[in-house]
mmCIF file of C-alpha atoms in Angstrom:
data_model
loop_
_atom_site.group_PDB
_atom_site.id
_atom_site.type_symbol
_atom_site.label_atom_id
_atom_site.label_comp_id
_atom_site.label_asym_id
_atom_site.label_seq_id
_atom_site.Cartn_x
_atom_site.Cartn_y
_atom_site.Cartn_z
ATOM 1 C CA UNK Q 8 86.462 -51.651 14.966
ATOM 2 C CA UNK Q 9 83.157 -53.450 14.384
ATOM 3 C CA UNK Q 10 80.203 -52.429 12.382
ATOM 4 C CA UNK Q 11 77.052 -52.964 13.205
ATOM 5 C CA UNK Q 12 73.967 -52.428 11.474
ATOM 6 C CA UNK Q 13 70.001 -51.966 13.332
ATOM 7 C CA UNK Q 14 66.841 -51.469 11.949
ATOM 8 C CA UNK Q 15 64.177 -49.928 14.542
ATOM 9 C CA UNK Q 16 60.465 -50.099 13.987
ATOM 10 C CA UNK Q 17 58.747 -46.638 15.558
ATOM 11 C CA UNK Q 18 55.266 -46.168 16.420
ATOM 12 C CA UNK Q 19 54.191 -44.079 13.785
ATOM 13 C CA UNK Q 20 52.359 -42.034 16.051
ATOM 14 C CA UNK Q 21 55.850 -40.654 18.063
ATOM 15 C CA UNK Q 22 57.758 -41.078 14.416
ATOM 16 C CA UNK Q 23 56.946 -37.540 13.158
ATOM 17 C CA UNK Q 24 58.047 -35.912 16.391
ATOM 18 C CA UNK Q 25 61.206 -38.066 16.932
ATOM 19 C CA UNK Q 26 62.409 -37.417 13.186
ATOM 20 C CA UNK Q 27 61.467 -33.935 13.486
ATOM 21 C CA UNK Q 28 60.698 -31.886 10.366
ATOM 22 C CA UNK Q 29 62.633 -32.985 7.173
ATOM 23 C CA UNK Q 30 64.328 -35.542 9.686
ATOM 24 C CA UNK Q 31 66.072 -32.730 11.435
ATOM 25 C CA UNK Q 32 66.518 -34.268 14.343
ATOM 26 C CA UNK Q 33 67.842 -37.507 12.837
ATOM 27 C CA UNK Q 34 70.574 -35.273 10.863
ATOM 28 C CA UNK Q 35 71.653 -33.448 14.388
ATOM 29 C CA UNK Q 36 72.189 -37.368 16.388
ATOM 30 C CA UNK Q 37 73.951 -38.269 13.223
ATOM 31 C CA UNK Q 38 75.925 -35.834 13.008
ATOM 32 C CA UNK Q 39 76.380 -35.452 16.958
ATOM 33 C CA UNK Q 40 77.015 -39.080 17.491
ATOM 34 C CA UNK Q 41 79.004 -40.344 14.334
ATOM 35 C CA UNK Q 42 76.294 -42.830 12.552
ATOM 36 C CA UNK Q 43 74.378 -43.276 9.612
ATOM 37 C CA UNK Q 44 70.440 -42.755 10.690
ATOM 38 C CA UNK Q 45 68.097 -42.885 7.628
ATOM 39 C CA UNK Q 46 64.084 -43.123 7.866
ATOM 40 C CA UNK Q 47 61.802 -45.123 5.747
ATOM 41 C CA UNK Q 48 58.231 -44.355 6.940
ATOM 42 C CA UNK Q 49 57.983 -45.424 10.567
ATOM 43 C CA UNK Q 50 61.326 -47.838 10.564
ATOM 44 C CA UNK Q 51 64.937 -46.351 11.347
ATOM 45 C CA UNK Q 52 67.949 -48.034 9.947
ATOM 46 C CA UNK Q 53 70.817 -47.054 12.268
ATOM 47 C CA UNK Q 54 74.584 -48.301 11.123
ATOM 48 C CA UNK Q 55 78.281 -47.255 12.083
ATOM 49 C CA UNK Q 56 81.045 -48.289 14.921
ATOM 50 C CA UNK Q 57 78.937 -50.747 17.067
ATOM 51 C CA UNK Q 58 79.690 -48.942 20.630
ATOM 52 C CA UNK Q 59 78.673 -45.800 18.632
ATOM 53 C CA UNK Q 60 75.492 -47.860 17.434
ATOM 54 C CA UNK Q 61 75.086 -48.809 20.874
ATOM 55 C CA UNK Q 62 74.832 -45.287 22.111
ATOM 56 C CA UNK Q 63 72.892 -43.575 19.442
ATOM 57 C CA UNK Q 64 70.072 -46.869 20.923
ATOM 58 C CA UNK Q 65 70.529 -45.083 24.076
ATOM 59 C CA UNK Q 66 69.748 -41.852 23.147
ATOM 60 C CA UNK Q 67 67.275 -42.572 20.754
ATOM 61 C CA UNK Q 68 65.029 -44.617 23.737
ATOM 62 C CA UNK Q 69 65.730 -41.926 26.042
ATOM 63 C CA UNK Q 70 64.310 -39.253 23.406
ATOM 64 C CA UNK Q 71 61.285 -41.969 22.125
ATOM 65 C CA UNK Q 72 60.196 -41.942 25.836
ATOM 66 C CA UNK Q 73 60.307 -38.094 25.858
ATOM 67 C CA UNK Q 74 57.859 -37.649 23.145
ATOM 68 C CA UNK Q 75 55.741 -40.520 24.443
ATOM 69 C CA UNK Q 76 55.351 -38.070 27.556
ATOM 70 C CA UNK Q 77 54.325 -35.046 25.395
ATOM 71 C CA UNK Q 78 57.674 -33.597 25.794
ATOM 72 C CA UNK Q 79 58.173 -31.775 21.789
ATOM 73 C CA UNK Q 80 61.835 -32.612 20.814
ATOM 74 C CA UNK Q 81 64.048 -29.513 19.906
ATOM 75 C CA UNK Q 82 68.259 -28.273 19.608
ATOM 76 C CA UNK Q 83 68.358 -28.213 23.379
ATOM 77 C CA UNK Q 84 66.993 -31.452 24.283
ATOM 78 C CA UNK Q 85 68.534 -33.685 21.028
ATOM 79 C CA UNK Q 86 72.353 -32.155 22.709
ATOM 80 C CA UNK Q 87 71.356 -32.483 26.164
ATOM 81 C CA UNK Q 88 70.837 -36.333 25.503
ATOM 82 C CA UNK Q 89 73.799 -36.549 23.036
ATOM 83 C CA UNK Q 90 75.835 -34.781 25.971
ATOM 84 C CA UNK Q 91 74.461 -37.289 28.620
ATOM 85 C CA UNK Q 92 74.617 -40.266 27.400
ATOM 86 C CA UNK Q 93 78.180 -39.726 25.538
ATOM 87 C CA UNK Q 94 80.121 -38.494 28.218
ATOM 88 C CA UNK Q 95 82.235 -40.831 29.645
ATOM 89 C CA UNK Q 96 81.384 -40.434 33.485
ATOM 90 C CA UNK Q 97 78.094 -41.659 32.873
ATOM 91 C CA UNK Q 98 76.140 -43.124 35.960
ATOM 92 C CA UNK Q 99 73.667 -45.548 36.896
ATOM 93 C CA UNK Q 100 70.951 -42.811 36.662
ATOM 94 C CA UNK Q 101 71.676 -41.096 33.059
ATOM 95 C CA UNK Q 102 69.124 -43.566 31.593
ATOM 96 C CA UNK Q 103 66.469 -41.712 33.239
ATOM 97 C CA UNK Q 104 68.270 -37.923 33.805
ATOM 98 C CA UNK Q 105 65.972 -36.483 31.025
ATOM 99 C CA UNK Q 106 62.850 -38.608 32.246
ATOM 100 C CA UNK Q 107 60.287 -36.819 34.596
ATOM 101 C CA UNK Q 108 56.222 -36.443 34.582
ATOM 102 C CA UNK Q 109 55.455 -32.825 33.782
ATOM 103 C CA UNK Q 110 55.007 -30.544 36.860
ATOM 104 C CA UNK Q 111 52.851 -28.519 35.438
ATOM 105 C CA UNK Q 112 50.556 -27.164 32.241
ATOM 106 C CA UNK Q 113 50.504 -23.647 31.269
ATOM 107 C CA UNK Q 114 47.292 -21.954 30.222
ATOM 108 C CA UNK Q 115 47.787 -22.633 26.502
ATOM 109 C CA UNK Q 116 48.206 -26.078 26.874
ATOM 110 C CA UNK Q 117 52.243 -26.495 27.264
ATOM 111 C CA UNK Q 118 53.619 -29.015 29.458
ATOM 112 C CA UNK Q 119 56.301 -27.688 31.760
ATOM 113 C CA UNK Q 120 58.718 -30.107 32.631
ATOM 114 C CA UNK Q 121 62.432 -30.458 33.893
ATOM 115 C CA UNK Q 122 64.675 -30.523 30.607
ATOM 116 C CA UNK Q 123 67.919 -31.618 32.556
ATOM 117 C CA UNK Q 124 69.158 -33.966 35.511
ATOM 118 C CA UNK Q 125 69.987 -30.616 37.097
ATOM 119 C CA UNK Q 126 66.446 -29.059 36.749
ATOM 120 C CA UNK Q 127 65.365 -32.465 37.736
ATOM 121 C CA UNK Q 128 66.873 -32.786 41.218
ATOM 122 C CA UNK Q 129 65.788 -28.922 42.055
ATOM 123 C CA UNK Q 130 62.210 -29.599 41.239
ATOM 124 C CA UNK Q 131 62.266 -32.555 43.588
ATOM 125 C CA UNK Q 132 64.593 -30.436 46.249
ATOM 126 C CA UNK Q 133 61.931 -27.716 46.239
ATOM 127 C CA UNK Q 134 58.997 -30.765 46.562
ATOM 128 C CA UNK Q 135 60.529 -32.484 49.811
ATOM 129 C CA UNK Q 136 62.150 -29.501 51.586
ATOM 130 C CA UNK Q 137 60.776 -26.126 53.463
ATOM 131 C CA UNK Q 138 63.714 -24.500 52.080
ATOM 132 C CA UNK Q 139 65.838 -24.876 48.542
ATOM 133 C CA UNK Q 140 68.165 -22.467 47.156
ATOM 134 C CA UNK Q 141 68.479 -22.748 43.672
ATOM 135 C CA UNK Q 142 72.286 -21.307 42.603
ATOM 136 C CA UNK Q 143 73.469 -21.023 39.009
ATOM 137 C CA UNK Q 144 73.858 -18.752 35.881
ATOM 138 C CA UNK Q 145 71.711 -17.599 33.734
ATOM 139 C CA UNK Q 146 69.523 -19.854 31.470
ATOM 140 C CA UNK Q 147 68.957 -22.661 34.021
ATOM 141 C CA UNK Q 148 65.262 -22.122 34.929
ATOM 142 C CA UNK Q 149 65.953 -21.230 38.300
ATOM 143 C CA UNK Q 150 63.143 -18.628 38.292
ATOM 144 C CA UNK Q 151 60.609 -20.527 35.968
ATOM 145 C CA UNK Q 152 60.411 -24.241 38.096
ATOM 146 C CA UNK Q 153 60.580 -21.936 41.244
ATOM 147 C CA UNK Q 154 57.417 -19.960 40.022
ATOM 148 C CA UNK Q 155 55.922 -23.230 38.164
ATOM 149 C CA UNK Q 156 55.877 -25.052 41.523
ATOM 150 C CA UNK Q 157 54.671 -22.080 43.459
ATOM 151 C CA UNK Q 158 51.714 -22.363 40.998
ATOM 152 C CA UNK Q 159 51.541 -25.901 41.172
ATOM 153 C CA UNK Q 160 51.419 -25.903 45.042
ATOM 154 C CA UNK Q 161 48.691 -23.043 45.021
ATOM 155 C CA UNK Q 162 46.504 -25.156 42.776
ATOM 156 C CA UNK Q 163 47.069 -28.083 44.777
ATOM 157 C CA UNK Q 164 45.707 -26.041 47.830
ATOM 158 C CA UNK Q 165 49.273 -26.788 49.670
ATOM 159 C CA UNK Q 166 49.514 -22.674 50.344
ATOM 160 C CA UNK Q 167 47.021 -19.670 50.198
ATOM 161 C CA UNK Q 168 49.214 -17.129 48.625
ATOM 162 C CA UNK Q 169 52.358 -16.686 46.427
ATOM 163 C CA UNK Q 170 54.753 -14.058 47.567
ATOM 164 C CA UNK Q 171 57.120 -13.403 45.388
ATOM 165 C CA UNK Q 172 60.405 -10.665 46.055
ATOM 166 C CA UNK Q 173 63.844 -9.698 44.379
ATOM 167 C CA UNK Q 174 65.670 -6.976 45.837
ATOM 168 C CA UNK Q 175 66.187 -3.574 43.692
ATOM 169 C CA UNK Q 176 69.483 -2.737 43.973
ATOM 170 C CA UNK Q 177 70.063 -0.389 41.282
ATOM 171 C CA UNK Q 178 67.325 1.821 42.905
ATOM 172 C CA UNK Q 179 69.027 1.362 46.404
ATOM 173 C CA UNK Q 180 65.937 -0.220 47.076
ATOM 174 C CA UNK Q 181 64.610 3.312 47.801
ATOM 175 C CA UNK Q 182 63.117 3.603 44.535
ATOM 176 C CA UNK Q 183 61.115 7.096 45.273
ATOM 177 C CA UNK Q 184 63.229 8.724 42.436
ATOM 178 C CA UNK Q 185 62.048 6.852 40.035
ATOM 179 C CA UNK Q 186 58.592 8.091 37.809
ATOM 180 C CA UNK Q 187 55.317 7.114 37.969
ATOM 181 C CA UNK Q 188 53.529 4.901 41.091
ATOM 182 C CA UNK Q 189 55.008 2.570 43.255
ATOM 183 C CA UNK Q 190 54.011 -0.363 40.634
ATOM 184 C CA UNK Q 191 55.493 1.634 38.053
ATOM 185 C CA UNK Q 192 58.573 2.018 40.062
ATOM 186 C CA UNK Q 193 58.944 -1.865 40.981
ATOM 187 C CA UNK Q 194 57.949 -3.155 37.431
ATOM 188 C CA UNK Q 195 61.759 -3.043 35.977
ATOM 189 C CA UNK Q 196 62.707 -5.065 38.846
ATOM 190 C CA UNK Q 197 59.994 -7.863 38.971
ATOM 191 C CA UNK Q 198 58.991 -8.071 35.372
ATOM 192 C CA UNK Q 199 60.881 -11.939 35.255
ATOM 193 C CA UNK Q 200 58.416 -12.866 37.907
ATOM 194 C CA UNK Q 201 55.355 -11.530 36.360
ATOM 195 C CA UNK Q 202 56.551 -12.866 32.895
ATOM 196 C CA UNK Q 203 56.997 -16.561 34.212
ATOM 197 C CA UNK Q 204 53.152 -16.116 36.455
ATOM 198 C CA UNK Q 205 51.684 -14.449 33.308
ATOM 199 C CA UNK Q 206 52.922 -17.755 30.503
ATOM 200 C CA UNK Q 207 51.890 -20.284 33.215
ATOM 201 C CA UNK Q 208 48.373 -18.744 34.356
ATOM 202 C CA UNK Q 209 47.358 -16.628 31.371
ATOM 203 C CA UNK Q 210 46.591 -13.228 31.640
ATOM 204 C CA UNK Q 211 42.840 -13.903 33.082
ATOM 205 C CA UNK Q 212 43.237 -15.880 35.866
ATOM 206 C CA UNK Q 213 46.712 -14.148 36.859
ATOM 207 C CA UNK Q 214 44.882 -10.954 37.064
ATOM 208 C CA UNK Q 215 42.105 -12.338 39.046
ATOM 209 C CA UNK Q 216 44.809 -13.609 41.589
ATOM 210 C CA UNK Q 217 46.631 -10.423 41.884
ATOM 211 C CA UNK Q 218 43.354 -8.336 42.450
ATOM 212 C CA UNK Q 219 42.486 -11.112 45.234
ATOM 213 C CA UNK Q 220 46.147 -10.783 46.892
ATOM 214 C CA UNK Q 221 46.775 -14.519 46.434
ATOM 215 C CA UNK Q 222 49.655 -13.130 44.577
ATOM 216 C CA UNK Q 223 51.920 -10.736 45.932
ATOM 217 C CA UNK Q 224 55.068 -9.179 44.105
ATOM 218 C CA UNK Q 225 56.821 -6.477 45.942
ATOM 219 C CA UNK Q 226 60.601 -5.779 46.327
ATOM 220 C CA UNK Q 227 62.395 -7.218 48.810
ATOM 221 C CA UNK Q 228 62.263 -3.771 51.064
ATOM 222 C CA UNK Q 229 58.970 -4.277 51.895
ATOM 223 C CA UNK Q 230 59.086 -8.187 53.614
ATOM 224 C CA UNK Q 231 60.579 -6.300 56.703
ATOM 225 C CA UNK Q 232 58.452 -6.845 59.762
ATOM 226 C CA UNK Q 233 55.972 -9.446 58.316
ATOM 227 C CA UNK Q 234 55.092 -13.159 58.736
ATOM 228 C CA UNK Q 235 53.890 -15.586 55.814
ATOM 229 C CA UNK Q 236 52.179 -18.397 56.792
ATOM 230 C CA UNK Q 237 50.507 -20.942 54.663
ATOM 231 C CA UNK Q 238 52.459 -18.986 51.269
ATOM 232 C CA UNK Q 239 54.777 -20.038 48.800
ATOM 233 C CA UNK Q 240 58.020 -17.325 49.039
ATOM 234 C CA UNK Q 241 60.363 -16.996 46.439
ATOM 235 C CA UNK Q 242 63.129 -14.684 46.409
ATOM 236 C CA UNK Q 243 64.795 -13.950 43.243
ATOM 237 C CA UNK Q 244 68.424 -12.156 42.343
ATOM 238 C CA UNK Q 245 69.124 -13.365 45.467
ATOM 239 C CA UNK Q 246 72.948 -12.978 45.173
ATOM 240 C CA UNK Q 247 72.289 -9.119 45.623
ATOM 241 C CA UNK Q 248 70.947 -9.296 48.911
ATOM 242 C CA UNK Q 249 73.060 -7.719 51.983
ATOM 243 C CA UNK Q 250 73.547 -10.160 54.809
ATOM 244 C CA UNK Q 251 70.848 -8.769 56.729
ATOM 245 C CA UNK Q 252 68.745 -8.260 53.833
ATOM 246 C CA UNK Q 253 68.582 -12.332 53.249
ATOM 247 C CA UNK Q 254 68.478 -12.660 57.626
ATOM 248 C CA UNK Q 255 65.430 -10.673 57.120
ATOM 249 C CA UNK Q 256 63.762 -13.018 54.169
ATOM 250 C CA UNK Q 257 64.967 -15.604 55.580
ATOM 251 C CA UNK Q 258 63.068 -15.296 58.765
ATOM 252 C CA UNK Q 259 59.524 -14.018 57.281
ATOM 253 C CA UNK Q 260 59.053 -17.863 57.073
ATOM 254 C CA UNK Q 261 55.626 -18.693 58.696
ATOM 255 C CA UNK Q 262 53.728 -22.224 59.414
ATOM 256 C CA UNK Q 263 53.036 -23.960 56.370
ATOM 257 C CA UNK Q 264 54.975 -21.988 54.496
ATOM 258 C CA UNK Q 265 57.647 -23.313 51.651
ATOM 259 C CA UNK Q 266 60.530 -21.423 50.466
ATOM 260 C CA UNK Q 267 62.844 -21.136 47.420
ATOM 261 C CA UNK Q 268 65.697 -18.767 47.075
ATOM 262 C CA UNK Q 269 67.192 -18.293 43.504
ATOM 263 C CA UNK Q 270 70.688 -16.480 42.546
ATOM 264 C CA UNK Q 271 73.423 -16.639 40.659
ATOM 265 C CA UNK Q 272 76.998 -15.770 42.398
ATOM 266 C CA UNK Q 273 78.816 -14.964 39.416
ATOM 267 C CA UNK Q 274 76.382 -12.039 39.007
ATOM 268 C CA UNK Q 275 76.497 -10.098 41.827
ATOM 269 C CA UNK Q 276 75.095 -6.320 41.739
ATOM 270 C CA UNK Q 277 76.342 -4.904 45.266
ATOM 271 C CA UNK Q 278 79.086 -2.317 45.633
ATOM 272 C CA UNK Q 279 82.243 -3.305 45.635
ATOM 273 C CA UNK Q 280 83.405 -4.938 49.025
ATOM 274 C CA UNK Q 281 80.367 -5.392 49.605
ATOM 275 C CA UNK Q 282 79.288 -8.970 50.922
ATOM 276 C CA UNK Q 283 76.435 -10.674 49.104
ATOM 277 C CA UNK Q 284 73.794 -12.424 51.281
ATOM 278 C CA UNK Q 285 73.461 -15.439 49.492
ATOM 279 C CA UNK Q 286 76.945 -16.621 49.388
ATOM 280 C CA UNK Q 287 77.411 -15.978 53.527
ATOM 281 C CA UNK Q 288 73.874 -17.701 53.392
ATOM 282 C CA UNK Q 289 75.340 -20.911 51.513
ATOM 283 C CA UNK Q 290 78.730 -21.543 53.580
ATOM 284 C CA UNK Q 291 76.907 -20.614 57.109
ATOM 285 C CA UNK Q 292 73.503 -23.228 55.992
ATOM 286 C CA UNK Q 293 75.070 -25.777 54.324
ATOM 287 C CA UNK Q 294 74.669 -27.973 57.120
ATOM 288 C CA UNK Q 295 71.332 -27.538 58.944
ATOM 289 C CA UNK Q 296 68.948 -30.060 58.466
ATOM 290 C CA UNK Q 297 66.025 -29.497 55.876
ATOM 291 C CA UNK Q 298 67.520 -27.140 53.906
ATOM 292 C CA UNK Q 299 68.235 -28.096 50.048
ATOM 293 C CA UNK Q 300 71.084 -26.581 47.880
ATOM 294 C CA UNK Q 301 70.850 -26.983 44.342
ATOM 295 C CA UNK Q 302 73.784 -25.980 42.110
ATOM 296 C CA UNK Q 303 73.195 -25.856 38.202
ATOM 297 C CA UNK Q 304 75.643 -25.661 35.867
ATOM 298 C CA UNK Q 305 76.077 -25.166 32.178
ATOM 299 C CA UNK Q 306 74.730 -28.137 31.715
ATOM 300 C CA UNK Q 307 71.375 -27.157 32.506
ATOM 301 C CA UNK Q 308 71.256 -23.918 30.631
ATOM 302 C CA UNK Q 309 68.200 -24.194 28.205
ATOM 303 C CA UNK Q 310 68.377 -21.030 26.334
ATOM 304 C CA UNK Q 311 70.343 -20.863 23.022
ATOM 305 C CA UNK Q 312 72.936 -23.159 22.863
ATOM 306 C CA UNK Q 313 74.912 -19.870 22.649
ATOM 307 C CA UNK Q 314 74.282 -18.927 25.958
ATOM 308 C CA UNK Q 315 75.926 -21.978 27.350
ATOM 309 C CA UNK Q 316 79.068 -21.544 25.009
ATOM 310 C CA UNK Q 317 78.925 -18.143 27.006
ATOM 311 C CA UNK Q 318 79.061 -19.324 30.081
ATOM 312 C CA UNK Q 319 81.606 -21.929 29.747
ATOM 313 C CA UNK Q 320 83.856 -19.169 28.268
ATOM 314 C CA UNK Q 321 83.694 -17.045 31.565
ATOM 315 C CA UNK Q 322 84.023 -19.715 33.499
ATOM 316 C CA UNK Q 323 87.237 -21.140 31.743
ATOM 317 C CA UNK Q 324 88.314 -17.152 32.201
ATOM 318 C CA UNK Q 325 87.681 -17.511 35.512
ATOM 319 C CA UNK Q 326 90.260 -20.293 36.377
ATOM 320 C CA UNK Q 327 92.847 -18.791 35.068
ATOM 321 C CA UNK Q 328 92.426 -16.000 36.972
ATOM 322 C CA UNK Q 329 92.059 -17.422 39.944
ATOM 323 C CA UNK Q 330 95.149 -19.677 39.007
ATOM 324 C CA UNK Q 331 96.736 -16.007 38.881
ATOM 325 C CA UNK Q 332 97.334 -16.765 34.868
ATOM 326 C CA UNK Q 333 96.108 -12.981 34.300
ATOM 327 C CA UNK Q 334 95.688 -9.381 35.911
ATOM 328 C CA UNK Q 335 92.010 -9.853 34.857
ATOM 329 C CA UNK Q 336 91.762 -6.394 33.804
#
């Protein structure tokens, strides 16, 4: 085992950011990755196993060239490039998973951009195709980069409108039981949607949108019989669609008109035996041209680091079930 020993001068402009507050950050890659990083002003001595030296260089540049892009370091992104760069089926592209130019900046001034290789390859899946479905659990951004390129699209005067739909299936979709009007009645069912508009656009200009219908929010019921042209359609929940329910969506695409459809198949709402749309629509699309399928794993999950221990845990619960290793009651 050789030891190796580095000394790294940072621009002290990125320096404070990189280090993070009280050196955080440095403690969590030292920690993560098995070296000795100390900082003197703007320089960083690095020392320890030399291939470990070699990859705490690696993640270190790939984290200096986040900040130098505005990206502000935190938990998820210091162990997503620990994660990348340490793993051992690392490919010719990991030098640049975490790199991307930001898609978009919200109304207070905060630079959206994809935080994984995942999230990466789904932004660019929903830029070069008419259709992407975005599949995976919870945490991935599905809904947010779906929304924050609807936004960027509408900006960029490549659509008119936004239309944007998840079906209410704990309401049967009927929702006339429910209190209040019908906005009061949809609300519970569309509030991620009108969260992820309302941080991008700020309340002013997403209200002045909504009262000009160049956003639209309704449940899914209500897309029957219509055609969207020139719109950017996203349907969310998707995985508790009905086959003909996601037929329907499906074909409500007009000219001009760009679609993303987000779900997650280990969630699925319907009644038992019943078939959800979105899985029928994955095995019976998979191979028509100009459609995009984007799966995201637990990888990608950006939430609390929690969230992904979560995931991995039902997953690993999974396979063994399916291995017939328990009753799974």
């Amino acid at each position: 085992m050789r030891h190796s020993e580095i000394t790294l001068e940072i621009n002290p402009k990125i320096a404070p950011v990189l280090f993070g507050e009280y050196d955080q950050n440095l403690k969590d890659l030292a920690t993560a990755l098995e070296v000795t990083l100390t900082a003197r002003g703007n320089q960083l001595y690095l020392a320890g196993d030399e291939q470990k030296v070699d990859k705490a260089l690696a993640v270190l540049e790939e984290l200096r060239n986040q900040v130098e892009k505005g990206v502000a370091l935190g938990p998820h992104e210091i162990r997503y490039a620990v994660d990348v760069f340490m793993r051992e089926d690392q490919g010719p592209e990991a030098e640049t998973e975490l790199s991307a130019t930001p898609i978009q900046v919200t109304s207070r001034g905060k630079r959206i951009t994809p935080r994984t290789y995942g999230q990466k390859k789904y932004v660019e899946a929903i830029r070069d195709h008419v259709l992407t479905f975005g599949i995976g659990p919870a945490g991935t951004g599905k809904t947010y980069l779906a929304v924050t390129m609807a936004v960027a699209a509408l900006q960029s005067k490549q659509v008119n409108r936004l239309v944007l739909t998840r079906p209410a299936v704990e309401a049967g979709e009927k929702l006339g039981f429910l209190p209040g009007d019908l906005q009061e009645k949809v609300d519970p069912y569309l509030r991620p949607l009108t969260d992820a508009l309302f941080d991008i656009l700020g309340a002013e200009l997403y209200q002045r949108y909504i009262e000009r219908r160049v956003i639209e929010i309704a449940p899914l019921a209500y897309m029957r019989g219509r055609t969207l042209d020139d719109s950017f359609i996203i349907l969310d929940e998707a995985q508790n669609t009905t086959t003909e329910q996601m037929k329907m969506f499906l074909t409500r695409m007009g000219w001009g008109s760009r679609v993303v459809v987000t779900g997650d198949v280990t969630q699925i709402d319907l009644p038992k035996g019943q078939a959800s749309g979105l899985v029928e629509a994955a095995e019976i699309l998979k191979d028509v041209p100009g459609i995009a399928f984007v799966y995201l794993g637990d990888r990608d999950v950006v939430r609390h680091e929690m969230v992904q221990k979560i995931i991995k845990a039902y997953e690993s619960r999974a396979k063994i079930e399916e291995k017939g290793g328990t009753s799974g009651s």
